[in-house]
mmCIF file of C-alpha atoms (C1' of nucleotides) in Angstrom:
data_model
loop_
_atom_site.group_PDB
_atom_site.id
_atom_site.type_symbol
_atom_site.label_atom_id
_atom_site.label_comp_id
_atom_site.label_asym_id
_atom_site.label_seq_id
_atom_site.Cartn_x
_atom_site.Cartn_y
_atom_site.Cartn_z
ATOM 1 C CA UNK A 113 75.430 2.281 103.984
ATOM 2 C CA UNK A 114 75.936 5.852 104.792
ATOM 3 C CA UNK A 115 74.271 7.384 101.764
ATOM 4 C CA UNK A 116 71.953 9.490 103.738
ATOM 5 C CA UNK A 117 69.740 11.295 101.360
ATOM 6 C CA UNK A 118 68.755 14.336 103.254
ATOM 7 C CA UNK A 119 66.695 17.221 102.166
ATOM 8 C CA UNK A 120 67.270 20.413 103.975
ATOM 9 C CA UNK A 121 68.717 23.264 102.141
ATOM 10 C CA UNK A 122 69.535 21.006 99.276
ATOM 11 C CA UNK A 123 68.818 21.865 95.677
ATOM 12 C CA UNK A 124 70.898 24.979 96.143
ATOM 13 C CA UNK A 125 74.615 24.606 96.655
ATOM 14 C CA UNK A 126 77.141 22.636 94.704
ATOM 15 C CA UNK A 127 75.754 20.006 92.508
ATOM 16 C CA UNK A 128 77.959 17.094 93.345
ATOM 17 C CA UNK A 129 76.649 15.541 90.178
ATOM 18 C CA UNK A 130 79.751 15.419 88.066
ATOM 19 C CA UNK A 131 79.705 11.662 88.226
ATOM 20 C CA UNK A 132 80.696 11.238 91.827
ATOM 21 C CA UNK A 133 78.156 10.223 94.382
ATOM 22 C CA UNK A 134 77.372 12.227 97.438
ATOM 23 C CA UNK A 135 78.803 10.313 100.387
ATOM 24 C CA UNK A 136 77.962 12.479 103.318
ATOM 25 C CA UNK A 137 76.169 15.740 103.670
ATOM 26 C CA UNK A 138 79.146 17.488 105.141
ATOM 27 C CA UNK A 139 81.344 16.570 102.212
ATOM 28 C CA UNK A 140 79.750 18.753 99.605
ATOM 29 C CA UNK A 141 79.292 21.798 101.790
ATOM 30 C CA UNK A 142 81.495 24.622 100.778
ATOM 31 C CA UNK A 143 83.550 26.208 103.453
ATOM 32 C CA UNK A 144 84.562 29.047 101.257
ATOM 33 C CA UNK A 145 86.716 31.582 103.090
ATOM 34 C CA UNK A 146 87.190 29.204 105.959
ATOM 35 C CA UNK A 147 89.622 26.960 104.128
ATOM 36 C CA UNK A 148 91.991 29.820 103.774
ATOM 37 C CA UNK A 149 92.167 30.481 107.486
ATOM 38 C CA UNK A 150 95.126 29.131 109.358
ATOM 39 C CA UNK A 151 93.308 29.406 112.630
ATOM 40 C CA UNK A 152 90.506 27.112 111.538
ATOM 41 C CA UNK A 153 92.866 24.420 110.297
ATOM 42 C CA UNK A 154 94.922 24.680 113.472
ATOM 43 C CA UNK A 155 91.839 24.433 115.672
ATOM 44 C CA UNK A 156 90.622 21.302 113.946
ATOM 45 C CA UNK A 157 94.111 19.770 114.039
ATOM 46 C CA UNK A 158 94.542 20.577 117.700
ATOM 47 C CA UNK A 159 91.270 18.882 118.571
ATOM 48 C CA UNK A 160 92.368 15.777 116.689
ATOM 49 C CA UNK A 161 95.857 15.756 118.247
ATOM 50 C CA UNK A 162 94.581 16.267 121.784
ATOM 51 C CA UNK A 163 92.002 13.552 121.483
ATOM 52 C CA UNK A 164 94.666 11.155 120.283
ATOM 53 C CA UNK A 165 96.923 12.158 123.160
ATOM 54 C CA UNK A 166 94.162 11.687 125.704
ATOM 55 C CA UNK A 167 93.259 8.332 124.234
ATOM 56 C CA UNK A 168 96.849 7.141 124.001
ATOM 57 C CA UNK A 169 97.628 8.192 127.571
ATOM 58 C CA UNK A 170 94.164 7.132 128.689
ATOM 59 C CA UNK A 171 95.403 4.041 130.517
ATOM 60 C CA UNK A 172 97.479 6.228 132.831
ATOM 61 C CA UNK A 173 94.923 9.013 132.986
ATOM 62 C CA UNK A 174 97.223 11.867 132.008
ATOM 63 C CA UNK A 175 96.067 14.835 129.978
ATOM 64 C CA UNK A 176 98.273 17.063 127.792
ATOM 65 C CA UNK A 177 98.497 19.866 130.318
ATOM 66 C CA UNK A 178 99.366 17.478 133.163
ATOM 67 C CA UNK A 179 102.023 15.959 131.012
ATOM 68 C CA UNK A 180 103.565 19.290 130.224
ATOM 69 C CA UNK A 181 103.717 20.228 133.900
ATOM 70 C CA UNK A 182 105.357 16.942 134.850
ATOM 71 C CA UNK A 183 107.862 17.254 132.028
ATOM 72 C CA UNK A 184 108.936 20.795 132.965
ATOM 73 C CA UNK A 185 109.291 19.953 136.652
ATOM 74 C CA UNK A 186 111.179 16.784 135.805
ATOM 75 C CA UNK A 187 113.591 18.724 133.669
ATOM 76 C CA UNK A 188 113.874 21.625 136.104
ATOM 77 C CA UNK A 189 113.473 20.437 139.620
ATOM 78 C CA UNK A 190 113.030 23.121 142.205
ATOM 79 C CA UNK A 191 111.116 25.577 140.087
ATOM 80 C CA UNK A 192 108.488 27.793 141.670
ATOM 81 C CA UNK A 193 104.878 27.584 140.625
ATOM 82 C CA UNK A 194 105.165 30.990 139.117
ATOM 83 C CA UNK A 195 108.071 29.959 136.966
ATOM 84 C CA UNK A 196 106.340 26.846 135.736
ATOM 85 C CA UNK A 197 103.152 28.723 134.922
ATOM 86 C CA UNK A 198 104.999 31.398 133.056
ATOM 87 C CA UNK A 199 107.042 28.886 131.130
ATOM 88 C CA UNK A 200 103.968 26.907 130.019
ATOM 89 C CA UNK A 201 101.832 29.950 129.451
ATOM 90 C CA UNK A 202 99.150 28.874 131.943
ATOM 91 C CA UNK A 203 97.704 30.984 134.702
ATOM 92 C CA UNK A 204 99.133 30.398 138.140
ATOM 93 C CA UNK A 205 95.628 30.100 139.470
ATOM 94 C CA UNK A 206 95.071 27.180 137.098
ATOM 95 C CA UNK A 207 98.392 25.597 138.022
ATOM 96 C CA UNK A 208 97.280 25.414 141.654
ATOM 97 C CA UNK A 209 94.546 22.900 140.784
ATOM 98 C CA UNK A 210 96.795 20.957 138.469
ATOM 99 C CA UNK A 211 99.363 20.572 141.194
ATOM 100 C CA UNK A 212 96.750 19.697 143.771
ATOM 101 C CA UNK A 213 95.798 16.780 141.534
ATOM 102 C CA UNK A 214 99.339 15.720 140.743
ATOM 103 C CA UNK A 215 100.388 16.028 144.378
ATOM 104 C CA UNK A 216 97.408 13.978 145.467
ATOM 105 C CA UNK A 217 98.501 11.281 143.051
ATOM 106 C CA UNK A 218 101.988 11.363 144.578
ATOM 107 C CA UNK A 219 103.738 12.467 141.393
ATOM 108 C CA UNK A 220 104.799 15.863 142.629
ATOM 109 C CA UNK A 221 105.644 17.443 145.955
ATOM 110 C CA UNK A 222 105.650 21.100 147.022
ATOM 111 C CA UNK A 223 108.577 21.948 149.216
ATOM 112 C CA UNK A 224 108.564 25.159 151.090
ATOM 113 C CA UNK A 225 111.392 27.275 149.842
ATOM 114 C CA UNK A 226 113.860 28.537 152.364
ATOM 115 C CA UNK A 227 115.053 31.433 150.262
ATOM 116 C CA UNK A 228 111.623 32.790 149.514
ATOM 117 C CA UNK A 229 109.024 31.686 151.989
ATOM 118 C CA UNK A 230 106.184 32.724 149.691
ATOM 119 C CA UNK A 231 107.069 30.192 147.068
ATOM 120 C CA UNK A 232 107.155 26.424 146.728
ATOM 121 C CA UNK A 233 109.956 24.458 145.151
ATOM 122 C CA UNK A 234 108.433 21.825 142.916
ATOM 123 C CA UNK A 235 109.957 18.331 142.670
ATOM 124 C CA UNK A 236 108.957 14.974 141.306
ATOM 125 C CA UNK A 237 108.644 12.156 143.789
ATOM 126 C CA UNK A 238 110.493 8.942 143.150
ATOM 127 C CA UNK A 239 107.113 7.524 142.090
ATOM 128 C CA UNK A 240 106.671 10.519 139.872
ATOM 129 C CA UNK A 241 109.997 9.955 138.164
ATOM 130 C CA UNK A 242 109.229 6.381 137.183
ATOM 131 C CA UNK A 243 105.704 7.341 136.187
ATOM 132 C CA UNK A 244 106.931 10.153 133.951
ATOM 133 C CA UNK A 245 109.260 7.747 132.161
ATOM 134 C CA UNK A 246 106.237 5.619 131.311
ATOM 135 C CA UNK A 247 104.252 8.678 130.247
ATOM 136 C CA UNK A 248 107.051 9.723 127.900
ATOM 137 C CA UNK A 249 107.010 6.313 126.223
ATOM 138 C CA UNK A 250 103.245 6.648 125.673
ATOM 139 C CA UNK A 251 103.692 10.218 124.466
ATOM 140 C CA UNK A 252 106.245 8.996 121.935
ATOM 141 C CA UNK A 253 103.685 6.494 120.755
ATOM 142 C CA UNK A 254 101.167 9.329 120.347
ATOM 143 C CA UNK A 255 103.726 11.233 118.375
ATOM 144 C CA UNK A 256 104.019 8.332 116.009
ATOM 145 C CA UNK A 257 100.284 8.533 115.496
ATOM 146 C CA UNK A 258 100.758 12.137 114.377
ATOM 147 C CA UNK A 259 103.381 11.012 111.937
ATOM 148 C CA UNK A 260 101.078 8.431 110.566
ATOM 149 C CA UNK A 261 98.411 11.025 110.199
ATOM 150 C CA UNK A 262 100.225 13.917 108.469
ATOM 151 C CA UNK A 263 103.543 12.293 107.420
ATOM 152 C CA UNK A 264 107.010 12.314 108.867
ATOM 153 C CA UNK A 265 108.298 15.271 106.905
ATOM 154 C CA UNK A 266 105.190 17.321 107.465
ATOM 155 C CA UNK A 267 105.406 16.818 111.196
ATOM 156 C CA UNK A 268 108.980 18.021 111.218
ATOM 157 C CA UNK A 269 108.001 20.964 109.004
ATOM 158 C CA UNK A 270 105.293 21.792 111.472
ATOM 159 C CA UNK A 271 107.637 21.635 114.447
ATOM 160 C CA UNK A 272 110.084 23.852 112.581
ATOM 161 C CA UNK A 273 107.428 26.422 111.640
ATOM 162 C CA UNK A 274 105.975 26.603 115.146
ATOM 163 C CA UNK A 275 109.288 26.358 117.018
ATOM 164 C CA UNK A 276 108.996 29.948 118.069
ATOM 165 C CA UNK A 277 105.857 29.279 120.116
ATOM 166 C CA UNK A 278 107.323 26.649 122.367
ATOM 167 C CA UNK B 427 121.187 19.031 128.453
ATOM 168 C CA UNK B 428 119.933 22.039 130.237
ATOM 169 C CA UNK B 429 118.966 20.299 133.400
ATOM 170 C CA UNK B 430 120.197 23.122 135.507
ATOM 171 C CA UNK B 431 119.288 22.541 139.026
ATOM 172 C CA UNK B 432 117.966 25.774 140.400
ATOM 173 C CA UNK B 433 116.730 26.765 143.699
ATOM 174 C CA UNK B 434 113.175 27.884 143.559
ATOM 175 C CA UNK B 435 112.955 31.571 143.203
ATOM 176 C CA UNK B 436 116.011 32.369 145.327
ATOM 177 C CA UNK B 437 118.819 34.106 143.541
ATOM 178 C CA UNK B 438 117.337 32.950 140.238
ATOM 179 C CA UNK B 439 115.154 35.976 140.780
ATOM 180 C CA UNK B 440 117.916 37.727 138.898
ATOM 181 C CA UNK B 441 118.136 41.343 139.825
ATOM 182 C CA UNK B 442 116.172 42.693 136.953
ATOM 183 C CA UNK B 443 117.001 46.146 138.083
ATOM 184 C CA UNK B 444 120.318 46.487 136.342
ATOM 185 C CA UNK B 445 118.705 46.269 132.938
ATOM 186 C CA UNK B 446 121.340 43.874 131.634
ATOM 187 C CA UNK B 447 120.766 40.323 130.527
ATOM 188 C CA UNK B 448 118.147 37.905 131.849
ATOM 189 C CA UNK B 449 115.110 38.870 129.882
ATOM 190 C CA UNK B 450 112.756 36.672 131.752
ATOM 191 C CA UNK B 451 112.798 33.815 134.144
ATOM 192 C CA UNK B 452 111.029 31.584 131.722
ATOM 193 C CA UNK B 453 113.676 31.917 129.116
ATOM 194 C CA UNK B 454 116.321 29.709 130.575
ATOM 195 C CA UNK B 455 114.047 26.884 131.659
ATOM 196 C CA UNK B 456 114.491 23.674 129.732
ATOM 197 C CA UNK B 457 111.444 22.096 128.241
ATOM 198 C CA UNK B 458 113.189 18.901 127.377
ATOM 199 C CA UNK B 459 110.834 16.434 125.669
ATOM 200 C CA UNK B 460 108.153 19.018 125.318
ATOM 201 C CA UNK B 461 109.845 20.795 122.413
ATOM 202 C CA UNK B 462 109.585 17.613 120.323
ATOM 203 C CA UNK B 463 105.862 17.406 120.706
ATOM 204 C CA UNK B 464 103.683 18.632 117.878
ATOM 205 C CA UNK B 465 100.697 18.912 120.164
ATOM 206 C CA UNK B 466 102.433 21.364 122.466
ATOM 207 C CA UNK B 467 103.574 23.586 119.669
ATOM 208 C CA UNK B 468 100.141 23.529 118.057
ATOM 209 C CA UNK B 469 98.459 24.385 121.348
ATOM 210 C CA UNK B 470 100.664 27.382 121.930
ATOM 211 C CA UNK B 471 100.232 28.563 118.347
ATOM 212 C CA UNK B 472 96.459 28.119 118.531
ATOM 213 C CA UNK B 473 96.255 30.205 121.671
ATOM 214 C CA UNK B 474 98.214 32.994 119.975
ATOM 215 C CA UNK B 475 96.229 32.867 116.760
ATOM 216 C CA UNK B 476 92.850 32.862 118.498
ATOM 217 C CA UNK B 477 93.820 35.751 120.729
ATOM 218 C CA UNK B 478 94.826 37.734 117.656
ATOM 219 C CA UNK B 479 91.603 36.848 115.965
ATOM 220 C CA UNK B 480 89.528 37.849 118.952
ATOM 221 C CA UNK B 481 91.483 41.104 119.231
ATOM 222 C CA UNK B 482 91.307 41.928 115.542
ATOM 223 C CA UNK B 483 87.582 41.246 115.415
ATOM 224 C CA UNK B 484 87.061 42.781 118.831
ATOM 225 C CA UNK B 485 85.405 45.863 117.511
ATOM 226 C CA UNK B 486 82.644 43.836 115.999
ATOM 227 C CA UNK B 487 82.534 41.335 118.875
ATOM 228 C CA UNK B 488 82.841 38.173 116.775
ATOM 229 C CA UNK B 489 84.664 35.102 118.031
ATOM 230 C CA UNK B 490 86.261 32.456 115.842
ATOM 231 C CA UNK B 491 83.425 29.940 116.219
ATOM 232 C CA UNK B 492 80.769 32.537 115.484
ATOM 233 C CA UNK B 493 82.722 33.553 112.394
ATOM 234 C CA UNK B 494 82.909 30.010 111.154
ATOM 235 C CA UNK B 495 79.152 29.509 111.564
ATOM 236 C CA UNK B 496 78.386 32.704 109.717
ATOM 237 C CA UNK B 497 80.763 31.828 106.945
ATOM 238 C CA UNK B 498 79.360 28.383 106.382
ATOM 239 C CA UNK B 499 75.762 29.623 106.396
ATOM 240 C CA UNK B 500 76.658 32.476 104.090
ATOM 241 C CA UNK B 501 78.289 30.029 101.639
ATOM 242 C CA UNK B 502 75.535 27.435 101.949
ATOM 243 C CA UNK B 503 72.161 29.088 102.660
ATOM 244 C CA UNK B 504 69.380 26.804 103.737
ATOM 245 C CA UNK B 505 71.505 24.278 105.639
ATOM 246 C CA UNK B 506 70.006 22.561 108.645
ATOM 247 C CA UNK B 507 71.547 22.991 112.042
ATOM 248 C CA UNK B 508 72.598 19.369 111.971
ATOM 249 C CA UNK B 509 74.440 19.874 108.713
ATOM 250 C CA UNK B 510 76.246 22.943 109.972
ATOM 251 C CA UNK B 511 77.221 21.278 113.225
ATOM 252 C CA UNK B 512 78.587 18.198 111.402
ATOM 253 C CA UNK B 513 80.512 20.338 108.919
ATOM 254 C CA UNK B 514 82.203 22.403 111.574
ATOM 255 C CA UNK B 515 82.699 19.537 114.002
ATOM 256 C CA UNK B 516 80.734 21.148 116.807
ATOM 257 C CA UNK B 517 77.916 19.597 118.787
ATOM 258 C CA UNK B 518 74.403 20.441 117.715
ATOM 259 C CA UNK B 519 73.648 21.256 121.333
ATOM 260 C CA UNK B 520 76.353 23.886 121.260
ATOM 261 C CA UNK B 521 75.189 25.256 117.899
ATOM 262 C CA UNK B 522 71.805 25.986 119.455
ATOM 263 C CA UNK B 523 73.307 28.624 121.772
ATOM 264 C CA UNK B 524 75.514 29.983 119.054
ATOM 265 C CA UNK B 525 72.521 30.487 116.769
ATOM 266 C CA UNK B 526 70.470 31.932 119.621
ATOM 267 C CA UNK B 527 73.107 34.625 119.942
ATOM 268 C CA UNK B 528 73.544 35.223 116.243
ATOM 269 C CA UNK B 529 69.781 35.277 115.673
ATOM 270 C CA UNK B 530 69.339 37.788 118.504
ATOM 271 C CA UNK B 531 71.879 40.010 116.824
ATOM 272 C CA UNK B 532 69.882 39.765 113.555
ATOM 273 C CA UNK B 533 72.666 38.145 111.602
ATOM 274 C CA UNK B 534 70.902 34.799 111.078
ATOM 275 C CA UNK B 535 67.351 33.583 110.813
ATOM 276 C CA UNK B 536 65.926 30.143 111.367
ATOM 277 C CA UNK B 537 63.300 29.275 108.773
ATOM 278 C CA UNK B 538 61.030 26.320 109.389
ATOM 279 C CA UNK B 539 61.728 23.806 106.702
ATOM 280 C CA UNK B 540 58.770 22.684 104.597
ATOM 281 C CA UNK B 541 60.376 19.426 103.550
ATOM 282 C CA UNK B 542 61.361 18.297 107.043
ATOM 283 C CA UNK B 543 59.361 20.009 109.689
ATOM 284 C CA UNK B 544 61.806 18.955 112.418
ATOM 285 C CA UNK B 545 64.616 21.021 110.955
ATOM 286 C CA UNK B 546 65.359 24.679 110.417
ATOM 287 C CA UNK B 547 66.798 26.108 107.235
ATOM 288 C CA UNK B 548 69.483 28.608 108.178
ATOM 289 C CA UNK B 549 69.873 31.872 106.303
ATOM 290 C CA UNK B 550 71.773 35.136 106.704
ATOM 291 C CA UNK B 551 69.642 38.241 107.022
ATOM 292 C CA UNK B 552 70.372 41.215 104.736
ATOM 293 C CA UNK B 553 72.067 42.750 107.774
ATOM 294 C CA UNK B 554 73.985 39.581 108.274
ATOM 295 C CA UNK B 555 75.288 39.639 104.712
ATOM 296 C CA UNK B 556 76.747 43.088 104.970
ATOM 297 C CA UNK B 557 78.102 42.351 108.454
ATOM 298 C CA UNK B 558 79.788 39.154 107.254
ATOM 299 C CA UNK B 559 81.472 41.104 104.448
ATOM 300 C CA UNK B 560 82.975 43.353 107.046
ATOM 301 C CA UNK B 561 83.965 40.414 109.255
ATOM 302 C CA UNK B 562 85.741 38.888 106.328
ATOM 303 C CA UNK B 563 87.791 41.984 105.750
ATOM 304 C CA UNK B 564 88.812 41.975 109.379
ATOM 305 C CA UNK B 565 89.563 38.253 109.220
ATOM 306 C CA UNK B 566 91.808 38.883 106.232
ATOM 307 C CA UNK B 567 93.634 41.474 108.316
ATOM 308 C CA UNK B 568 94.049 38.883 111.062
ATOM 309 C CA UNK B 569 95.410 36.473 108.496
ATOM 310 C CA UNK B 570 98.046 39.032 107.558
ATOM 311 C CA UNK B 571 99.059 39.166 111.189
ATOM 312 C CA UNK B 572 99.672 35.410 110.974
ATOM 313 C CA UNK B 573 101.838 35.975 107.937
ATOM 314 C CA UNK B 574 103.802 38.588 109.735
ATOM 315 C CA UNK B 575 104.322 36.241 112.629
ATOM 316 C CA UNK B 576 105.389 33.047 110.900
ATOM 317 C CA UNK B 577 106.117 34.154 107.355
ATOM 318 C CA UNK B 578 104.179 33.961 104.161
ATOM 319 C CA UNK B 579 105.611 30.669 102.930
ATOM 320 C CA UNK B 580 105.307 29.024 106.325
ATOM 321 C CA UNK B 581 101.687 29.983 106.566
ATOM 322 C CA UNK B 582 101.056 28.427 103.208
ATOM 323 C CA UNK B 583 102.995 25.306 104.161
ATOM 324 C CA UNK B 584 100.873 25.077 107.277
ATOM 325 C CA UNK B 585 97.657 25.329 105.353
ATOM 326 C CA UNK B 586 98.876 22.651 102.999
ATOM 327 C CA UNK B 587 99.922 20.322 105.746
ATOM 328 C CA UNK B 588 96.667 20.708 107.653
ATOM 329 C CA UNK B 589 94.374 20.827 104.664
ATOM 330 C CA UNK B 590 93.009 17.408 105.528
ATOM 331 C CA UNK B 591 91.500 18.667 108.754
ATOM 332 C CA UNK B 592 89.352 21.417 107.344
ATOM 333 C "C1'" DG C 544 50.300 1.238 112.398
ATOM 334 C "C1'" DA C 545 54.166 0.023 115.555
ATOM 335 C "C1'" DC C 546 58.882 0.930 116.234
ATOM 336 C "C1'" DA C 547 63.386 2.965 115.382
ATOM 337 C "C1'" DA C 548 65.968 7.016 113.966
ATOM 338 C "C1'" DT C 549 66.696 11.973 113.417
ATOM 339 C "C1'" DT C 550 66.350 17.114 114.652
ATOM 340 C "C1'" DG C 551 66.261 20.752 117.689
ATOM 341 C "C1'" DT C 552 66.311 21.722 122.453
ATOM 342 C "C1'" DT C 553 67.457 21.723 127.404
ATOM 343 C "C1'" DG C 554 70.356 20.439 130.948
ATOM 344 C "C1'" DT C 555 74.546 18.738 133.401
ATOM 345 C "C1'" DC C 556 79.508 17.969 133.947
ATOM 346 C "C1'" DG C 557 84.380 18.905 133.314
ATOM 347 C "C1'" DT C 558 88.211 21.500 130.987
ATOM 348 C "C1'" DC C 559 90.235 25.774 130.217
ATOM 349 C "C1'" DA C 560 91.445 30.965 129.761
ATOM 350 C "C1'" DA C 561 90.787 35.475 131.964
ATOM 351 C "C1'" DC C 562 90.122 38.182 136.039
ATOM 352 C "C1'" DA C 563 89.700 39.848 140.636
ATOM 353 C "C1'" DA C 564 90.616 39.707 145.380
ATOM 354 C "C1'" DC C 565 93.245 38.265 149.415
ATOM 355 C "C1'" DA C 566 97.031 36.970 153.086
ATOM 356 C "C1'" DA C 567 101.670 36.151 153.469
ATOM 357 C "C1'" DT C 568 105.965 37.466 152.185
ATOM 358 C "C1'" DC C 569 109.675 39.931 149.660
ATOM 359 C "C1'" DT C 570 111.625 44.400 147.608
ATOM 360 C "C1'" DT C 571 111.980 49.137 147.164
ATOM 361 C "C1'" DT C 572 112.105 53.762 148.761
ATOM 362 C "C1'" DC C 573 112.412 57.398 151.716
ATOM 363 C "C1'" DG D 737 114.303 50.836 159.616
ATOM 364 C "C1'" DA D 738 109.514 51.589 158.553
ATOM 365 C "C1'" DA D 739 106.037 52.522 154.998
ATOM 366 C "C1'" DA D 740 104.686 51.612 150.342
ATOM 367 C "C1'" DG D 741 104.629 48.679 146.552
ATOM 368 C "C1'" DA D 742 105.348 44.275 144.166
ATOM 369 C "C1'" DT D 743 105.225 39.174 144.068
ATOM 370 C "C1'" DT D 744 103.575 34.294 145.315
ATOM 371 C "C1'" DG D 745 100.184 31.063 146.164
ATOM 372 C "C1'" DT D 746 95.379 30.649 146.834
ATOM 373 C "C1'" DT D 747 90.266 30.979 146.265
ATOM 374 C "C1'" DG D 748 86.554 32.372 143.676
ATOM 375 C "C1'" DT D 749 83.807 33.936 139.520
ATOM 376 C "C1'" DT D 750 82.852 34.353 134.745
ATOM 377 C "C1'" DG D 751 82.350 32.734 130.062
ATOM 378 C "C1'" DA D 752 83.634 29.810 125.935
ATOM 379 C "C1'" DC D 753 83.855 25.086 124.759
ATOM 380 C "C1'" DG D 754 83.545 19.745 124.184
ATOM 381 C "C1'" DA D 755 81.059 15.579 125.685
ATOM 382 C "C1'" DC D 756 76.826 13.393 127.200
ATOM 383 C "C1'" DA D 757 72.127 12.395 128.331
ATOM 384 C "C1'" DA D 758 67.368 13.032 127.998
ATOM 385 C "C1'" DC D 759 63.211 14.764 125.779
ATOM 386 C "C1'" DA D 760 59.175 16.130 122.310
ATOM 387 C "C1'" DA D 761 58.220 16.490 117.624
ATOM 388 C "C1'" DT D 762 58.772 14.559 113.406
ATOM 389 C "C1'" DT D 763 60.284 11.336 109.865
ATOM 390 C "C1'" DG D 764 61.619 6.846 108.068
ATOM 391 C "C1'" DT D 765 61.193 1.803 108.159
ATOM 392 C "C1'" DC D 766 59.201 -2.543 108.561
#
DNA sequence: GACAATTGTTGTCGTCAACAACAATCTTTC
DNA sequence: GAAAGATTGTTGTTGACGACAACAATTGTC
C-alpha cells in the first residue's frame, strides 16, 4: 500500500495516465537533462556500492577507505605514508587519522625508517594479516552483490572502462 | 605478482633529477586485490568527474548537487521539497540548506502551497531559467570532457549500465 | 475530536576533500 | 660545509555531504 496520492505540484508534469498507475511520486518526475549526465549516474551508483560495502563488511567494522589502505600496505610492505597517500589519491593529512585508527586496532604498525628518519615504514601486524584475509573474503562477497545488481558482464565492462583511474 | 618489498622511501626515492624513467613513486606500487574492485574504480572516477564538473562550472559557482536540484525543479515546476529530495536521493534536511542558498541567489522561489499548507511548491525564477540554460551549456561541455577522457562509446556504455540508478 | 503521519526546519555527529601551517629531516646549491 | 629549499608526518580549519533525531505546523485517519 504505497499508492500515496499526493498533491503538490501535481496536475502539471507528465500525465502517467496511459494506463499504468502511479506507484510513487518520484517515479513520474522527469529528470530531463540529468539522465544524460555520467556524473549523476556514477554518483548514485557509488552511493549504492559504498553502502553495500559498508553493510557487508559491517561485522568487522571496515570501511572502503580503510580496506584500500590495508590492501595496499599488505601488497607493498614498507611503504611510506606519502607513497600510500599518493597511490590511493588521498591526502596525507587524512591518512594520518586513518593509520591512527588502524594502528590502534593493531592491524598496522608504523616503523621508523632508518634510511629517511622523517618517514615511517608501514607494515601489517600478524593480526593485521589474518584480519585482511578475512576482509578480502567479505569484499569478494560484496563484489558478488555488485554482479547481482548490474550483471556479470556489465561489471567487467565497467572495470575495463574505468581501469585507467585505478 | 608485484609484491616488491621496498624499503620505505630510501633509495626508492629514485633520483628524479636525471629526467629518465620513474615517472612517479606511485606508479610501481601494486594494488593487488584493489584493481578488481568496482567500488574503488568508481570512487576514483567519481572524484575525477566531480572535480571536472566543479572546475567547468566554476565560473558560475554551481556544484553538482545544486545543478541537479535546479534541473529537476526546472523540469518539474511546483514540486514539493519532499518530492525533490526523494527523487534525487538526498535528505530533506540537506535540501533545506541547498534551497536556502539557491533562493538567496534568486534562482529558485518557494511558494506556499494552497493544497497542502505544510509544503512549498518550488519554482525557478525568470533569472533562474536563463541561468539554468547557461549552466546546461557548461554541463554539456563538461560531458564532452568525460567523452575525451574515457571515449564516446565507453561513456554511452557507462550510462547504459548505470541507467537503473538514475 | 483524538491520534498518527507528513512536511519543512533546526541541530548534531561523523566522513571526506582541500588547504594551511609547523617541526623535523633530507636535498640542493653555492 | 653551511644556507636555502624541498619533503614527511602532523595538527588544525573549512566546507560539502550523508545519517539521525527532534520539533511545530499541518494533514490524514479512525
